[in-house]
Amino acid sequence: MISIDRFLSDEQDPKAVEKVIGKLNDLLTSGEELLYLAVQKKPAVNLLPDSIAISNKRIFYCEPGNLGLTMNFKDISWKNIKEVSFKEEFFGSKFICVPQQGENIVTEFIPKVQARKLHQAANQQLEEYKELLRQQKLEENRATASPINLSAQPFLDVPLLEKAEPELIQIAEVVEEPEDETTLKLRKLKTLYDKHLITQEEYEAKKAAILDSL
């Protein structure tokens, strides 16, 4: 059960928070945590305020219905959100959610302090989701790398190095210079051929392909 106390730090309406939290308890999925909740404060009558809740998986929009007897919930996951922002006005702030598709979702009359913290929490979760996507993309790129890169061997012939004197190895490490990508590929290809891992025909074909790519 979620405690409402930690969502009352910025003068949120306790009754509104209690009603929203009571419903959100049943909507949260496994591993989902509620991070912040902001409650609308209209300049005149504020009997039925809307609320916005931020979790580590999505944004909840909570709107009272039937004169407060029911609560309508809409949610949008971080993968479907392009960006979030807020705009301070005379009466509170507007909190703006820009989805990947469709119209912006704008909620008015959010108290300024709550709007700032709402934006901070939402923006942090959005950045964490984008970082997760970047990491997944890097993993996919590694998994789909070309076979010649996956099976690449050191350009120095290891068996020969094992027989060499330590002094000679040290000298080789000192005087070697960085090579361009084409030279490195040709050297790796020659190593594979010298070790009889590819035939002469394959060697000549791959060598021609590398040179043709220049």
PDB file of C-alpha atoms in Angstrom:
ATOM      1  CA  MET A   1       0.000   0.000   0.000  1.00  0.00           C
ATOM      2  CA  ILE A   2       1.378   3.423  -0.992  1.00  0.00           C
ATOM      3  CA  SER A   3       1.698   5.983   1.811  1.00  0.00           C
ATOM      4  CA  ILE A   4       0.254   9.393   0.927  1.00  0.00           C
ATOM      5  CA  ASP A   5       2.467  11.304   3.362  1.00  0.00           C
ATOM      6  CA  ARG A   6       5.418  11.624   1.000  1.00  0.00           C
ATOM      7  CA  PHE A   7       3.162  13.195  -1.658  1.00  0.00           C
ATOM      8  CA  LEU A   8       2.030  16.054   0.579  1.00  0.00           C
ATOM      9  CA  SER A   9       5.371  17.870   0.817  1.00  0.00           C
ATOM     10  CA  ASP A  10       4.422  20.642  -1.626  1.00  0.00           C
ATOM     11  CA  GLU A  11       0.975  21.589  -0.319  1.00  0.00           C
ATOM     12  CA  GLN A  12      -0.943  19.042  -2.388  1.00  0.00           C
ATOM     13  CA  ASP A  13      -4.625  18.656  -1.495  1.00  0.00           C
ATOM     14  CA  PRO A  14      -4.681  15.711   0.981  1.00  0.00           C
ATOM     15  CA  LYS A  15      -8.174  14.579  -0.047  1.00  0.00           C
ATOM     16  CA  ALA A  16      -7.277  14.572  -3.739  1.00  0.00           C
ATOM     17  CA  VAL A  17      -4.015  12.727  -3.059  1.00  0.00           C
ATOM     18  CA  GLU A  18      -5.752  10.101  -0.931  1.00  0.00           C
ATOM     19  CA  LYS A  19      -8.384   9.464  -3.606  1.00  0.00           C
ATOM     20  CA  VAL A  20      -5.821   9.195  -6.430  1.00  0.00           C
ATOM     21  CA  ILE A  21      -3.368   7.018  -4.494  1.00  0.00           C
ATOM     22  CA  GLY A  22      -6.167   4.675  -3.507  1.00  0.00           C
ATOM     23  CA  LYS A  23      -6.924   4.043  -7.181  1.00  0.00           C
ATOM     24  CA  LEU A  24      -3.304   3.971  -8.365  1.00  0.00           C
ATOM     25  CA  ASN A  25      -2.518   1.131  -5.964  1.00  0.00           C
ATOM     26  CA  ASP A  26      -4.495  -1.167  -8.246  1.00  0.00           C
ATOM     27  CA  LEU A  27      -2.949   0.167 -11.474  1.00  0.00           C
ATOM     28  CA  LEU A  28       0.758  -0.132 -10.739  1.00  0.00           C
ATOM     29  CA  THR A  29       2.457  -3.118 -12.342  1.00  0.00           C
ATOM     30  CA  SER A  30       5.249  -5.300 -11.006  1.00  0.00           C
ATOM     31  CA  GLY A  31       8.381  -3.244 -10.375  1.00  0.00           C
ATOM     32  CA  GLU A  32       6.549   0.038 -10.912  1.00  0.00           C
ATOM     33  CA  GLU A  33       7.126   2.801  -8.356  1.00  0.00           C
ATOM     34  CA  LEU A  34       5.246   6.064  -7.915  1.00  0.00           C
ATOM     35  CA  LEU A  35       7.748   8.940  -7.787  1.00  0.00           C
ATOM     36  CA  TYR A  36       5.761  12.187  -7.615  1.00  0.00           C
ATOM     37  CA  LEU A  37       2.204  13.461  -7.662  1.00  0.00           C
ATOM     38  CA  ALA A  38       0.978  16.966  -8.481  1.00  0.00           C
ATOM     39  CA  VAL A  39      -2.556  18.216  -7.865  1.00  0.00           C
ATOM     40  CA  GLN A  40      -4.252  20.951  -9.862  1.00  0.00           C
ATOM     41  CA  LYS A  41      -5.200  24.092  -7.958  1.00  0.00           C
ATOM     42  CA  LYS A  42      -7.766  26.156  -9.851  1.00  0.00           C
ATOM     43  CA  PRO A  43      -7.964  29.888  -9.041  1.00  0.00           C
ATOM     44  CA  ALA A  44     -11.662  29.812  -8.087  1.00  0.00           C
ATOM     45  CA  VAL A  45     -13.411  26.549  -7.204  1.00  0.00           C
ATOM     46  CA  ASN A  46     -11.051  23.639  -6.710  1.00  0.00           C
ATOM     47  CA  LEU A  47     -13.470  20.907  -5.629  1.00  0.00           C
ATOM     48  CA  LEU A  48     -12.593  18.470  -8.430  1.00  0.00           C
ATOM     49  CA  PRO A  49      -8.890  18.941  -9.253  1.00  0.00           C
ATOM     50  CA  ASP A  50      -7.049  16.876 -11.815  1.00  0.00           C
ATOM     51  CA  SER A  51      -3.825  15.154 -10.779  1.00  0.00           C
ATOM     52  CA  ILE A  52      -0.678  14.014 -12.563  1.00  0.00           C
ATOM     53  CA  ALA A  53       1.369  11.120 -11.202  1.00  0.00           C
ATOM     54  CA  ILE A  54       4.865  10.123 -12.312  1.00  0.00           C
ATOM     55  CA  SER A  55       6.096   6.532 -12.069  1.00  0.00           C
ATOM     56  CA  ASN A  56       9.266   4.915 -13.354  1.00  0.00           C
ATOM     57  CA  LYS A  57       7.245   3.473 -16.254  1.00  0.00           C
ATOM     58  CA  ARG A  58       4.700   6.138 -17.294  1.00  0.00           C
ATOM     59  CA  ILE A  59       2.735   9.332 -16.619  1.00  0.00           C
ATOM     60  CA  PHE A  60      -0.771   9.009 -15.169  1.00  0.00           C
ATOM     61  CA  TYR A  61      -3.441  11.639 -15.803  1.00  0.00           C
ATOM     62  CA  CYS A  62      -6.164  11.419 -13.159  1.00  0.00           C
ATOM     63  CA  GLU A  63      -9.464  13.222 -13.782  1.00  0.00           C
ATOM     64  CA  PRO A  64     -12.479  13.091 -11.415  1.00  0.00           C
ATOM     65  CA  GLY A  65     -15.815  12.225 -13.008  1.00  0.00           C
ATOM     66  CA  ASN A  66     -19.485  12.103 -11.987  1.00  0.00           C
ATOM     67  CA  LEU A  67     -19.082  14.964  -9.505  1.00  0.00           C
ATOM     68  CA  GLY A  68     -16.143  13.262  -7.849  1.00  0.00           C
ATOM     69  CA  LEU A  69     -17.772   9.864  -7.458  1.00  0.00           C
ATOM     70  CA  THR A  70     -15.474   8.228 -10.001  1.00  0.00           C
ATOM     71  CA  MET A  71     -11.908   8.717 -11.192  1.00  0.00           C
ATOM     72  CA  ASN A  72     -10.825   8.489 -14.823  1.00  0.00           C
ATOM     73  CA  PHE A  73      -7.231   7.467 -15.536  1.00  0.00           C
ATOM     74  CA  LYS A  74      -5.204   7.867 -18.706  1.00  0.00           C
ATOM     75  CA  ASP A  75      -1.550   6.933 -18.961  1.00  0.00           C
ATOM     76  CA  ILE A  76       1.277   7.296 -21.448  1.00  0.00           C
ATOM     77  CA  SER A  77       4.492   5.268 -21.263  1.00  0.00           C
ATOM     78  CA  TRP A  78       7.938   6.830 -21.596  1.00  0.00           C
ATOM     79  CA  LYS A  79       8.538   5.159 -24.968  1.00  0.00           C
ATOM     80  CA  ASN A  80       5.615   7.165 -26.386  1.00  0.00           C
ATOM     81  CA  ILE A  81       6.799  10.523 -24.991  1.00  0.00           C
ATOM     82  CA  LYS A  82       9.040  12.850 -26.979  1.00  0.00           C
ATOM     83  CA  GLU A  83       9.592  15.510 -24.308  1.00  0.00           C
ATOM     84  CA  VAL A  84       8.052  17.250 -21.288  1.00  0.00           C
ATOM     85  CA  SER A  85       8.030  20.912 -20.286  1.00  0.00           C
ATOM     86  CA  PHE A  86       6.205  23.414 -18.099  1.00  0.00           C
ATOM     87  CA  LYS A  87       5.308  27.071 -18.396  1.00  0.00           C
ATOM     88  CA  GLU A  88       4.784  29.299 -15.382  1.00  0.00           C
ATOM     89  CA  GLU A  89       1.778  31.631 -15.562  1.00  0.00           C
ATOM     90  CA  PHE A  90      -0.031  34.020 -13.229  1.00  0.00           C
ATOM     91  CA  PHE A  91      -2.191  31.236 -11.790  1.00  0.00           C
ATOM     92  CA  GLY A  92       0.169  28.290 -11.409  1.00  0.00           C
ATOM     93  CA  SER A  93       1.834  26.545 -14.343  1.00  0.00           C
ATOM     94  CA  LYS A  94       1.012  24.544 -17.406  1.00  0.00           C
ATOM     95  CA  PHE A  95       2.559  21.067 -17.553  1.00  0.00           C
ATOM     96  CA  ILE A  96       3.061  19.996 -21.166  1.00  0.00           C
ATOM     97  CA  CYS A  97       3.682  16.452 -22.398  1.00  0.00           C
ATOM     98  CA  VAL A  98       4.682  16.106 -26.055  1.00  0.00           C
ATOM     99  CA  PRO A  99       3.908  12.570 -27.302  1.00  0.00           C
ATOM    100  CA  GLN A 100       5.701  10.882 -30.189  1.00  0.00           C
ATOM    101  CA  GLN A 101       2.423  11.044 -32.085  1.00  0.00           C
ATOM    102  CA  GLY A 102      -0.726  13.088 -31.633  1.00  0.00           C
ATOM    103  CA  GLU A 103      -1.465  16.374 -29.899  1.00  0.00           C
ATOM    104  CA  ASN A 104       0.286  17.785 -26.848  1.00  0.00           C
ATOM    105  CA  ILE A 105      -1.245  16.962 -23.462  1.00  0.00           C
ATOM    106  CA  VAL A 106      -1.576  20.202 -21.483  1.00  0.00           C
ATOM    107  CA  THR A 107      -2.667  20.435 -17.839  1.00  0.00           C
ATOM    108  CA  GLU A 108      -3.239  23.929 -16.417  1.00  0.00           C
ATOM    109  CA  PHE A 109      -3.232  25.374 -12.887  1.00  0.00           C
ATOM    110  CA  ILE A 110      -0.502  23.121 -11.460  1.00  0.00           C
ATOM    111  CA  PRO A 111       1.119  24.974  -8.515  1.00  0.00           C
ATOM    112  CA  LYS A 112       4.516  26.302  -9.556  1.00  0.00           C
ATOM    113  CA  VAL A 113       6.562  24.317  -7.028  1.00  0.00           C
ATOM    114  CA  GLN A 114       4.727  21.120  -7.936  1.00  0.00           C
ATOM    115  CA  ALA A 115       5.133  21.843 -11.660  1.00  0.00           C
ATOM    116  CA  ARG A 116       8.897  22.226 -11.282  1.00  0.00           C
ATOM    117  CA  LYS A 117       9.250  18.979  -9.346  1.00  0.00           C
ATOM    118  CA  LEU A 118       6.838  17.217 -11.686  1.00  0.00           C
ATOM    119  CA  HIS A 119       8.938  18.301 -14.660  1.00  0.00           C
ATOM    120  CA  GLN A 120      12.164  17.286 -12.886  1.00  0.00           C
ATOM    121  CA  ALA A 121      10.865  13.792 -12.095  1.00  0.00           C
ATOM    122  CA  ALA A 122       9.382  13.292 -15.567  1.00  0.00           C
ATOM    123  CA  ASN A 123      12.457  14.583 -17.361  1.00  0.00           C
ATOM    124  CA  GLN A 124      14.750  12.342 -15.312  1.00  0.00           C
ATOM    125  CA  GLN A 125      12.689   9.249 -16.146  1.00  0.00           C
ATOM    126  CA  LEU A 126      12.588  10.231 -19.813  1.00  0.00           C
ATOM    127  CA  GLU A 127      16.370  10.644 -19.921  1.00  0.00           C
ATOM    128  CA  GLU A 128      16.865   7.291 -18.206  1.00  0.00           C
ATOM    129  CA  TYR A 129      14.604   5.637 -20.777  1.00  0.00           C
ATOM    130  CA  LYS A 130      16.519   7.270 -23.651  1.00  0.00           C
ATOM    131  CA  GLU A 131      19.809   6.100 -22.127  1.00  0.00           C
ATOM    132  CA  LEU A 132      18.396   2.576 -21.901  1.00  0.00           C
ATOM    133  CA  LEU A 133      17.518   2.741 -25.599  1.00  0.00           C
ATOM    134  CA  ARG A 134      21.052   3.904 -26.422  1.00  0.00           C
ATOM    135  CA  GLN A 135      22.563   1.012 -24.489  1.00  0.00           C
ATOM    136  CA  GLN A 136      20.242  -1.468 -26.230  1.00  0.00           C
ATOM    137  CA  LYS A 137      21.223  -0.003 -29.602  1.00  0.00           C
ATOM    138  CA  LEU A 138      24.909  -0.433 -28.785  1.00  0.00           C
ATOM    139  CA  GLU A 139      24.314  -4.062 -27.824  1.00  0.00           C
ATOM    140  CA  GLU A 140      22.430  -4.661 -31.081  1.00  0.00           C
ATOM    141  CA  ASN A 141      25.253  -3.092 -33.077  1.00  0.00           C
ATOM    142  CA  ARG A 142      27.789  -5.343 -31.367  1.00  0.00           C
ATOM    143  CA  ALA A 143      25.644  -8.411 -32.030  1.00  0.00           C
ATOM    144  CA  THR A 144      25.255  -7.578 -35.721  1.00  0.00           C
ATOM    145  CA  ALA A 145      28.898  -6.610 -36.347  1.00  0.00           C
ATOM    146  CA  SER A 146      30.489  -8.053 -39.507  1.00  0.00           C
ATOM    147  CA  PRO A 147      32.038 -11.546 -39.182  1.00  0.00           C
ATOM    148  CA  ILE A 148      35.520 -10.331 -40.089  1.00  0.00           C
ATOM    149  CA  ASN A 149      35.426  -7.975 -37.078  1.00  0.00           C
ATOM    150  CA  LEU A 150      34.103 -10.669 -34.757  1.00  0.00           C
ATOM    151  CA  SER A 151      36.803 -13.121 -35.764  1.00  0.00           C
ATOM    152  CA  ALA A 152      39.544 -10.555 -36.075  1.00  0.00           C
ATOM    153  CA  GLN A 153      42.944 -11.783 -34.965  1.00  0.00           C
ATOM    154  CA  PRO A 154      45.789  -9.592 -33.652  1.00  0.00           C
ATOM    155  CA  PHE A 155      47.837  -8.445 -36.620  1.00  0.00           C
ATOM    156  CA  LEU A 156      51.027  -9.719 -34.991  1.00  0.00           C
ATOM    157  CA  ASP A 157      51.635 -13.448 -35.448  1.00  0.00           C
ATOM    158  CA  VAL A 158      51.300 -14.857 -31.908  1.00  0.00           C
ATOM    159  CA  PRO A 159      53.322 -18.078 -32.499  1.00  0.00           C
ATOM    160  CA  LEU A 160      56.238 -16.025 -33.789  1.00  0.00           C
ATOM    161  CA  LEU A 161      56.045 -13.694 -30.799  1.00  0.00           C
ATOM    162  CA  GLU A 162      56.156 -16.642 -28.417  1.00  0.00           C
ATOM    163  CA  LYS A 163      59.474 -17.720 -29.949  1.00  0.00           C
ATOM    164  CA  ALA A 164      60.932 -14.235 -30.021  1.00  0.00           C
ATOM    165  CA  GLU A 165      63.228 -12.858 -27.365  1.00  0.00           C
ATOM    166  CA  PRO A 166      61.582 -10.529 -24.793  1.00  0.00           C
ATOM    167  CA  GLU A 167      63.884  -7.671 -25.844  1.00  0.00           C
ATOM    168  CA  LEU A 168      62.717  -7.934 -29.442  1.00  0.00           C
ATOM    169  CA  ILE A 169      59.091  -7.909 -28.389  1.00  0.00           C
ATOM    170  CA  GLN A 170      59.624  -4.730 -26.380  1.00  0.00           C
ATOM    171  CA  ILE A 171      61.314  -3.026 -29.312  1.00  0.00           C
ATOM    172  CA  ALA A 172      58.443  -3.974 -31.611  1.00  0.00           C
ATOM    173  CA  GLU A 173      55.933  -2.518 -29.159  1.00  0.00           C
ATOM    174  CA  VAL A 174      57.856   0.754 -28.956  1.00  0.00           C
ATOM    175  CA  VAL A 175      58.446   1.398 -32.658  1.00  0.00           C
ATOM    176  CA  GLU A 176      55.096   0.241 -34.073  1.00  0.00           C
ATOM    177  CA  GLU A 177      52.965   3.066 -35.392  1.00  0.00           C
ATOM    178  CA  PRO A 178      49.172   3.300 -35.730  1.00  0.00           C
ATOM    179  CA  GLU A 179      47.972   1.909 -39.025  1.00  0.00           C
ATOM    180  CA  ASP A 180      45.037   3.032 -41.090  1.00  0.00           C
ATOM    181  CA  GLU A 181      41.946   0.814 -41.316  1.00  0.00           C
ATOM    182  CA  THR A 182      42.726  -0.591 -44.794  1.00  0.00           C
ATOM    183  CA  THR A 183      46.289  -1.602 -43.865  1.00  0.00           C
ATOM    184  CA  LEU A 184      45.002  -3.227 -40.682  1.00  0.00           C
ATOM    185  CA  LYS A 185      42.399  -5.245 -42.607  1.00  0.00           C
ATOM    186  CA  LEU A 186      44.995  -6.431 -45.136  1.00  0.00           C
ATOM    187  CA  ARG A 187      47.373  -7.456 -42.353  1.00  0.00           C
ATOM    188  CA  LYS A 188      44.621  -9.402 -40.554  1.00  0.00           C
ATOM    189  CA  LEU A 189      43.675 -11.086 -43.815  1.00  0.00           C
ATOM    190  CA  LYS A 190      47.298 -12.083 -44.465  1.00  0.00           C
ATOM    191  CA  THR A 191      47.491 -13.534 -40.952  1.00  0.00           C
ATOM    192  CA  LEU A 192      44.457 -15.709 -41.625  1.00  0.00           C
ATOM    193  CA  TYR A 193      46.015 -16.923 -44.890  1.00  0.00           C
ATOM    194  CA  ASP A 194      49.398 -17.631 -43.278  1.00  0.00           C
ATOM    195  CA  LYS A 195      47.662 -19.751 -40.662  1.00  0.00           C
ATOM    196  CA  HIS A 196      45.878 -21.686 -43.407  1.00  0.00           C
ATOM    197  CA  LEU A 197      42.481 -20.552 -42.102  1.00  0.00           C
ATOM    198  CA  ILE A 198      41.457 -19.420 -45.589  1.00  0.00           C
ATOM    199  CA  THR A 199      42.438 -20.597 -49.057  1.00  0.00           C
ATOM    200  CA  GLN A 200      44.526 -18.622 -51.479  1.00  0.00           C
ATOM    201  CA  GLU A 201      41.437 -17.976 -53.618  1.00  0.00           C
ATOM    202  CA  GLU A 202      39.560 -16.571 -50.603  1.00  0.00           C
ATOM    203  CA  TYR A 203      42.597 -14.506 -49.662  1.00  0.00           C
ATOM    204  CA  GLU A 204      42.887 -12.982 -53.140  1.00  0.00           C
ATOM    205  CA  ALA A 205      39.141 -12.337 -53.349  1.00  0.00           C
ATOM    206  CA  LYS A 206      38.922 -10.613 -49.945  1.00  0.00           C
ATOM    207  CA  LYS A 207      42.084  -8.632 -50.667  1.00  0.00           C
ATOM    208  CA  ALA A 208      40.625  -7.405 -53.950  1.00  0.00           C
ATOM    209  CA  ALA A 209      37.382  -6.467 -52.187  1.00  0.00           C
ATOM    210  CA  ILE A 210      39.231  -4.404 -49.581  1.00  0.00           C
ATOM    211  CA  LEU A 211      41.283  -2.588 -52.211  1.00  0.00           C
ATOM    212  CA  ASP A 212      38.196  -1.946 -54.342  1.00  0.00           C
ATOM    213  CA  SER A 213      36.512  -0.243 -51.375  1.00  0.00           C
ATOM    214  CA  LEU A 214      39.156   2.519 -51.342  1.00  0.00           C
TER     215      LEU A 214
END
